[in-house]
Amino acid sequence: MAEPEFIPADTDPASRRSDPARNLAVVVYILQALSFFVGGITGLVGVIINYVKLDDVRNTWVEQHFRWQIRTFWIGLLWTVIGIVTTPIIIGWFILLGISIWIIYRIVKGALALNDGKAPS
């Protein structure tokens, strides 16, 4: 595979918009958002894309977005499972509500940072 182009952190954010790795991160954010409507399968596809392409984005500014997306998926999955298991004792509904809000927050915050050419924080 071709070596990924390294774009320094101090590069103009507007010039980062043409980066193919950035476009891939946009696709994964969209897949994560769609997972709310299609039962989570697109979130799984997104995290698979993250893992497959992680070596291609290593040491670029997009790597932080890929790691953000991976963490969002796994922590979201963990708490979703905990929420589903605990729904019979009512607390699960609050866990599911909380994790849904948290995942939406992470997707929006990450996508906005990506749009600005910055790392999510």
JSON list of C-alpha atoms in Angstrom, two decimals:
[
{"chain": "A", "resi": 1, "resn": "MET", "atom": "CA", "xyz": [0.00, 0.00, 0.00]},
{"chain": "A", "resi": 2, "resn": "ALA", "atom": "CA", "xyz": [1.00, 3.54, -0.57]},
{"chain": "A", "resi": 3, "resn": "GLU", "atom": "CA", "xyz": [2.38, 5.44, 2.38]},
{"chain": "A", "resi": 4, "resn": "PRO", "atom": "CA", "xyz": [-0.25, 7.85, 3.77]},
{"chain": "A", "resi": 5, "resn": "GLU", "atom": "CA", "xyz": [0.48, 11.50, 3.24]},
{"chain": "A", "resi": 6, "resn": "PHE", "atom": "CA", "xyz": [1.44, 13.18, 6.51]},
{"chain": "A", "resi": 7, "resn": "ILE", "atom": "CA", "xyz": [-0.27, 16.51, 7.02]},
{"chain": "A", "resi": 8, "resn": "PRO", "atom": "CA", "xyz": [1.26, 18.48, 9.91]},
{"chain": "A", "resi": 9, "resn": "ALA", "atom": "CA", "xyz": [-1.02, 19.74, 12.65]},
{"chain": "A", "resi": 10, "resn": "ASP", "atom": "CA", "xyz": [-0.25, 23.35, 11.81]},
{"chain": "A", "resi": 11, "resn": "THR", "atom": "CA", "xyz": [-1.54, 22.95, 8.24]},
{"chain": "A", "resi": 12, "resn": "ASP", "atom": "CA", "xyz": [-4.44, 25.17, 7.22]},
{"chain": "A", "resi": 13, "resn": "PRO", "atom": "CA", "xyz": [-7.69, 23.33, 8.09]},
{"chain": "A", "resi": 14, "resn": "ALA", "atom": "CA", "xyz": [-9.18, 24.20, 4.70]},
{"chain": "A", "resi": 15, "resn": "SER", "atom": "CA", "xyz": [-6.41, 22.24, 2.96]},
{"chain": "A", "resi": 16, "resn": "ARG", "atom": "CA", "xyz": [-7.24, 19.19, 5.07]},
{"chain": "A", "resi": 17, "resn": "ARG", "atom": "CA", "xyz": [-10.70, 18.85, 3.52]},
{"chain": "A", "resi": 18, "resn": "SER", "atom": "CA", "xyz": [-9.33, 17.12, 0.43]},
{"chain": "A", "resi": 19, "resn": "ASP", "atom": "CA", "xyz": [-7.57, 14.42, 2.49]},
{"chain": "A", "resi": 20, "resn": "PRO", "atom": "CA", "xyz": [-9.02, 10.98, 1.58]},
{"chain": "A", "resi": 21, "resn": "ALA", "atom": "CA", "xyz": [-8.56, 9.78, 5.16]},
{"chain": "A", "resi": 22, "resn": "ARG", "atom": "CA", "xyz": [-10.67, 12.69, 6.37]},
{"chain": "A", "resi": 23, "resn": "ASN", "atom": "CA", "xyz": [-13.41, 11.71, 3.95]},
{"chain": "A", "resi": 24, "resn": "LEU", "atom": "CA", "xyz": [-13.29, 8.17, 5.30]},
{"chain": "A", "resi": 25, "resn": "ALA", "atom": "CA", "xyz": [-13.69, 9.52, 8.85]},
{"chain": "A", "resi": 26, "resn": "VAL", "atom": "CA", "xyz": [-16.74, 11.49, 7.65]},
{"chain": "A", "resi": 27, "resn": "VAL", "atom": "CA", "xyz": [-18.23, 8.27, 6.29]},
{"chain": "A", "resi": 28, "resn": "VAL", "atom": "CA", "xyz": [-17.66, 6.51, 9.62]},
{"chain": "A", "resi": 29, "resn": "TYR", "atom": "CA", "xyz": [-19.33, 9.36, 11.56]},
{"chain": "A", "resi": 30, "resn": "ILE", "atom": "CA", "xyz": [-22.32, 9.04, 9.21]},
{"chain": "A", "resi": 31, "resn": "LEU", "atom": "CA", "xyz": [-22.40, 5.27, 9.71]},
{"chain": "A", "resi": 32, "resn": "GLN", "atom": "CA", "xyz": [-22.31, 5.73, 13.47]},
{"chain": "A", "resi": 33, "resn": "ALA", "atom": "CA", "xyz": [-25.20, 8.19, 13.31]},
{"chain": "A", "resi": 34, "resn": "LEU", "atom": "CA", "xyz": [-27.22, 5.85, 11.08]},
{"chain": "A", "resi": 35, "resn": "SER", "atom": "CA", "xyz": [-26.75, 3.02, 13.57]},
{"chain": "A", "resi": 36, "resn": "PHE", "atom": "CA", "xyz": [-29.52, 4.54, 15.70]},
{"chain": "A", "resi": 37, "resn": "PHE", "atom": "CA", "xyz": [-32.00, 3.88, 12.88]},
{"chain": "A", "resi": 38, "resn": "VAL", "atom": "CA", "xyz": [-30.85, 0.50, 11.56]},
{"chain": "A", "resi": 39, "resn": "GLY", "atom": "CA", "xyz": [-30.17, -1.42, 14.73]},
{"chain": "A", "resi": 40, "resn": "GLY", "atom": "CA", "xyz": [-26.46, -0.77, 15.07]},
{"chain": "A", "resi": 41, "resn": "ILE", "atom": "CA", "xyz": [-25.22, -2.68, 12.02]},
{"chain": "A", "resi": 42, "resn": "THR", "atom": "CA", "xyz": [-23.81, 0.45, 10.38]},
{"chain": "A", "resi": 43, "resn": "GLY", "atom": "CA", "xyz": [-21.90, 1.22, 13.59]},
{"chain": "A", "resi": 44, "resn": "LEU", "atom": "CA", "xyz": [-20.31, -2.21, 13.32]},
{"chain": "A", "resi": 45, "resn": "VAL", "atom": "CA", "xyz": [-19.41, -1.55, 9.68]},
{"chain": "A", "resi": 46, "resn": "GLY", "atom": "CA", "xyz": [-17.90, 1.78, 10.72]},
{"chain": "A", "resi": 47, "resn": "VAL", "atom": "CA", "xyz": [-15.67, 0.28, 13.41]},
{"chain": "A", "resi": 48, "resn": "ILE", "atom": "CA", "xyz": [-14.51, -2.42, 10.98]},
{"chain": "A", "resi": 49, "resn": "ILE", "atom": "CA", "xyz": [-13.53, 0.33, 8.54]},
{"chain": "A", "resi": 50, "resn": "ASN", "atom": "CA", "xyz": [-11.67, 2.08, 11.39]},
{"chain": "A", "resi": 51, "resn": "TYR", "atom": "CA", "xyz": [-9.67, -1.04, 12.22]},
{"chain": "A", "resi": 52, "resn": "VAL", "atom": "CA", "xyz": [-8.93, -1.92, 8.57]},
{"chain": "A", "resi": 53, "resn": "LYS", "atom": "CA", "xyz": [-7.72, 1.59, 7.72]},
{"chain": "A", "resi": 54, "resn": "LEU", "atom": "CA", "xyz": [-6.03, 2.44, 11.04]},
{"chain": "A", "resi": 55, "resn": "ASP", "atom": "CA", "xyz": [-2.54, 1.63, 9.73]},
{"chain": "A", "resi": 56, "resn": "ASP", "atom": "CA", "xyz": [-3.14, 3.89, 6.71]},
{"chain": "A", "resi": 57, "resn": "VAL", "atom": "CA", "xyz": [-3.89, 6.90, 8.91]},
{"chain": "A", "resi": 58, "resn": "ARG", "atom": "CA", "xyz": [-1.23, 6.25, 11.55]},
{"chain": "A", "resi": 59, "resn": "ASN", "atom": "CA", "xyz": [0.77, 9.41, 12.37]},
{"chain": "A", "resi": 60, "resn": "THR", "atom": "CA", "xyz": [-1.69, 11.67, 10.57]},
{"chain": "A", "resi": 61, "resn": "TRP", "atom": "CA", "xyz": [-4.14, 14.11, 12.10]},
{"chain": "A", "resi": 62, "resn": "VAL", "atom": "CA", "xyz": [-7.04, 11.78, 11.20]},
{"chain": "A", "resi": 63, "resn": "GLU", "atom": "CA", "xyz": [-5.73, 8.98, 13.44]},
{"chain": "A", "resi": 64, "resn": "GLN", "atom": "CA", "xyz": [-7.15, 10.71, 16.50]},
{"chain": "A", "resi": 65, "resn": "HIS", "atom": "CA", "xyz": [-10.59, 10.69, 14.89]},
{"chain": "A", "resi": 66, "resn": "PHE", "atom": "CA", "xyz": [-10.33, 6.98, 14.13]},
{"chain": "A", "resi": 67, "resn": "ARG", "atom": "CA", "xyz": [-9.41, 6.26, 17.76]},
{"chain": "A", "resi": 68, "resn": "TRP", "atom": "CA", "xyz": [-12.28, 8.51, 18.94]},
{"chain": "A", "resi": 69, "resn": "GLN", "atom": "CA", "xyz": [-14.70, 6.57, 16.74]},
{"chain": "A", "resi": 70, "resn": "ILE", "atom": "CA", "xyz": [-13.38, 3.20, 17.93]},
{"chain": "A", "resi": 71, "resn": "ARG", "atom": "CA", "xyz": [-13.72, 4.22, 21.60]},
{"chain": "A", "resi": 72, "resn": "THR", "atom": "CA", "xyz": [-17.20, 5.57, 20.96]},
{"chain": "A", "resi": 73, "resn": "PHE", "atom": "CA", "xyz": [-18.26, 2.25, 19.44]},
{"chain": "A", "resi": 74, "resn": "TRP", "atom": "CA", "xyz": [-16.85, -0.06, 22.13]},
{"chain": "A", "resi": 75, "resn": "ILE", "atom": "CA", "xyz": [-17.91, 2.03, 25.14]},
{"chain": "A", "resi": 76, "resn": "GLY", "atom": "CA", "xyz": [-21.33, 2.52, 23.55]},
{"chain": "A", "resi": 77, "resn": "LEU", "atom": "CA", "xyz": [-21.68, -1.20, 22.93]},
{"chain": "A", "resi": 78, "resn": "LEU", "atom": "CA", "xyz": [-20.67, -2.07, 26.49]},
{"chain": "A", "resi": 79, "resn": "TRP", "atom": "CA", "xyz": [-23.17, 0.32, 28.07]},
{"chain": "A", "resi": 80, "resn": "THR", "atom": "CA", "xyz": [-25.89, -0.62, 25.61]},
{"chain": "A", "resi": 81, "resn": "VAL", "atom": "CA", "xyz": [-25.54, -4.28, 26.60]},
{"chain": "A", "resi": 82, "resn": "ILE", "atom": "CA", "xyz": [-25.56, -3.31, 30.29]},
{"chain": "A", "resi": 83, "resn": "GLY", "atom": "CA", "xyz": [-28.67, -1.19, 29.66]},
{"chain": "A", "resi": 84, "resn": "ILE", "atom": "CA", "xyz": [-30.48, -3.97, 27.84]},
{"chain": "A", "resi": 85, "resn": "VAL", "atom": "CA", "xyz": [-29.65, -6.52, 30.54]},
{"chain": "A", "resi": 86, "resn": "THR", "atom": "CA", "xyz": [-30.88, -4.20, 33.28]},
{"chain": "A", "resi": 87, "resn": "THR", "atom": "CA", "xyz": [-34.11, -3.03, 31.61]},
{"chain": "A", "resi": 88, "resn": "PRO", "atom": "CA", "xyz": [-36.22, -5.48, 33.65]},
{"chain": "A", "resi": 89, "resn": "ILE", "atom": "CA", "xyz": [-35.22, -3.57, 36.81]},
{"chain": "A", "resi": 90, "resn": "ILE", "atom": "CA", "xyz": [-36.04, -0.19, 35.24]},
{"chain": "A", "resi": 91, "resn": "ILE", "atom": "CA", "xyz": [-32.52, 1.26, 35.66]},
{"chain": "A", "resi": 92, "resn": "GLY", "atom": "CA", "xyz": [-31.67, -0.09, 32.21]},
{"chain": "A", "resi": 93, "resn": "TRP", "atom": "CA", "xyz": [-33.95, 2.43, 30.54]},
{"chain": "A", "resi": 94, "resn": "PHE", "atom": "CA", "xyz": [-32.01, 5.27, 32.15]},
{"chain": "A", "resi": 95, "resn": "ILE", "atom": "CA", "xyz": [-28.72, 3.67, 31.12]},
{"chain": "A", "resi": 96, "resn": "LEU", "atom": "CA", "xyz": [-29.95, 3.36, 27.53]},
{"chain": "A", "resi": 97, "resn": "LEU", "atom": "CA", "xyz": [-31.09, 6.98, 27.51]},
{"chain": "A", "resi": 98, "resn": "GLY", "atom": "CA", "xyz": [-27.78, 8.15, 28.97]},
{"chain": "A", "resi": 99, "resn": "ILE", "atom": "CA", "xyz": [-25.62, 6.15, 26.56]},
{"chain": "A", "resi": 100, "resn": "SER", "atom": "CA", "xyz": [-27.71, 7.32, 23.60]},
{"chain": "A", "resi": 101, "resn": "ILE", "atom": "CA", "xyz": [-27.15, 10.95, 24.57]},
{"chain": "A", "resi": 102, "resn": "TRP", "atom": "CA", "xyz": [-23.43, 10.27, 25.12]},
{"chain": "A", "resi": 103, "resn": "ILE", "atom": "CA", "xyz": [-23.02, 8.58, 21.72]},
{"chain": "A", "resi": 104, "resn": "ILE", "atom": "CA", "xyz": [-24.84, 11.42, 19.94]},
{"chain": "A", "resi": 105, "resn": "TYR", "atom": "CA", "xyz": [-22.62, 13.91, 21.76]},
{"chain": "A", "resi": 106, "resn": "ARG", "atom": "CA", "xyz": [-19.46, 12.04, 20.69]},
{"chain": "A", "resi": 107, "resn": "ILE", "atom": "CA", "xyz": [-20.58, 11.80, 17.06]},
{"chain": "A", "resi": 108, "resn": "VAL", "atom": "CA", "xyz": [-21.48, 15.49, 16.87]},
{"chain": "A", "resi": 109, "resn": "LYS", "atom": "CA", "xyz": [-18.36, 16.67, 18.72]},
{"chain": "A", "resi": 110, "resn": "GLY", "atom": "CA", "xyz": [-16.08, 14.49, 16.59]},
{"chain": "A", "resi": 111, "resn": "ALA", "atom": "CA", "xyz": [-17.73, 15.46, 13.32]},
{"chain": "A", "resi": 112, "resn": "LEU", "atom": "CA", "xyz": [-17.53, 19.18, 14.15]},
{"chain": "A", "resi": 113, "resn": "ALA", "atom": "CA", "xyz": [-13.86, 18.86, 15.08]},
{"chain": "A", "resi": 114, "resn": "LEU", "atom": "CA", "xyz": [-13.21, 16.94, 11.85]},
{"chain": "A", "resi": 115, "resn": "ASN", "atom": "CA", "xyz": [-14.97, 19.66, 9.87]},
{"chain": "A", "resi": 116, "resn": "ASP", "atom": "CA", "xyz": [-12.71, 22.26, 11.53]},
{"chain": "A", "resi": 117, "resn": "GLY", "atom": "CA", "xyz": [-9.61, 20.17, 10.77]},
{"chain": "A", "resi": 118, "resn": "LYS", "atom": "CA", "xyz": [-8.92, 19.58, 14.46]},
{"chain": "A", "resi": 119, "resn": "ALA", "atom": "CA", "xyz": [-8.61, 16.55, 16.71]},
{"chain": "A", "resi": 120, "resn": "PRO", "atom": "CA", "xyz": [-11.56, 15.66, 18.93]},
{"chain": "A", "resi": 121, "resn": "SER", "atom": "CA", "xyz": [-10.90, 16.47, 22.54]}
]
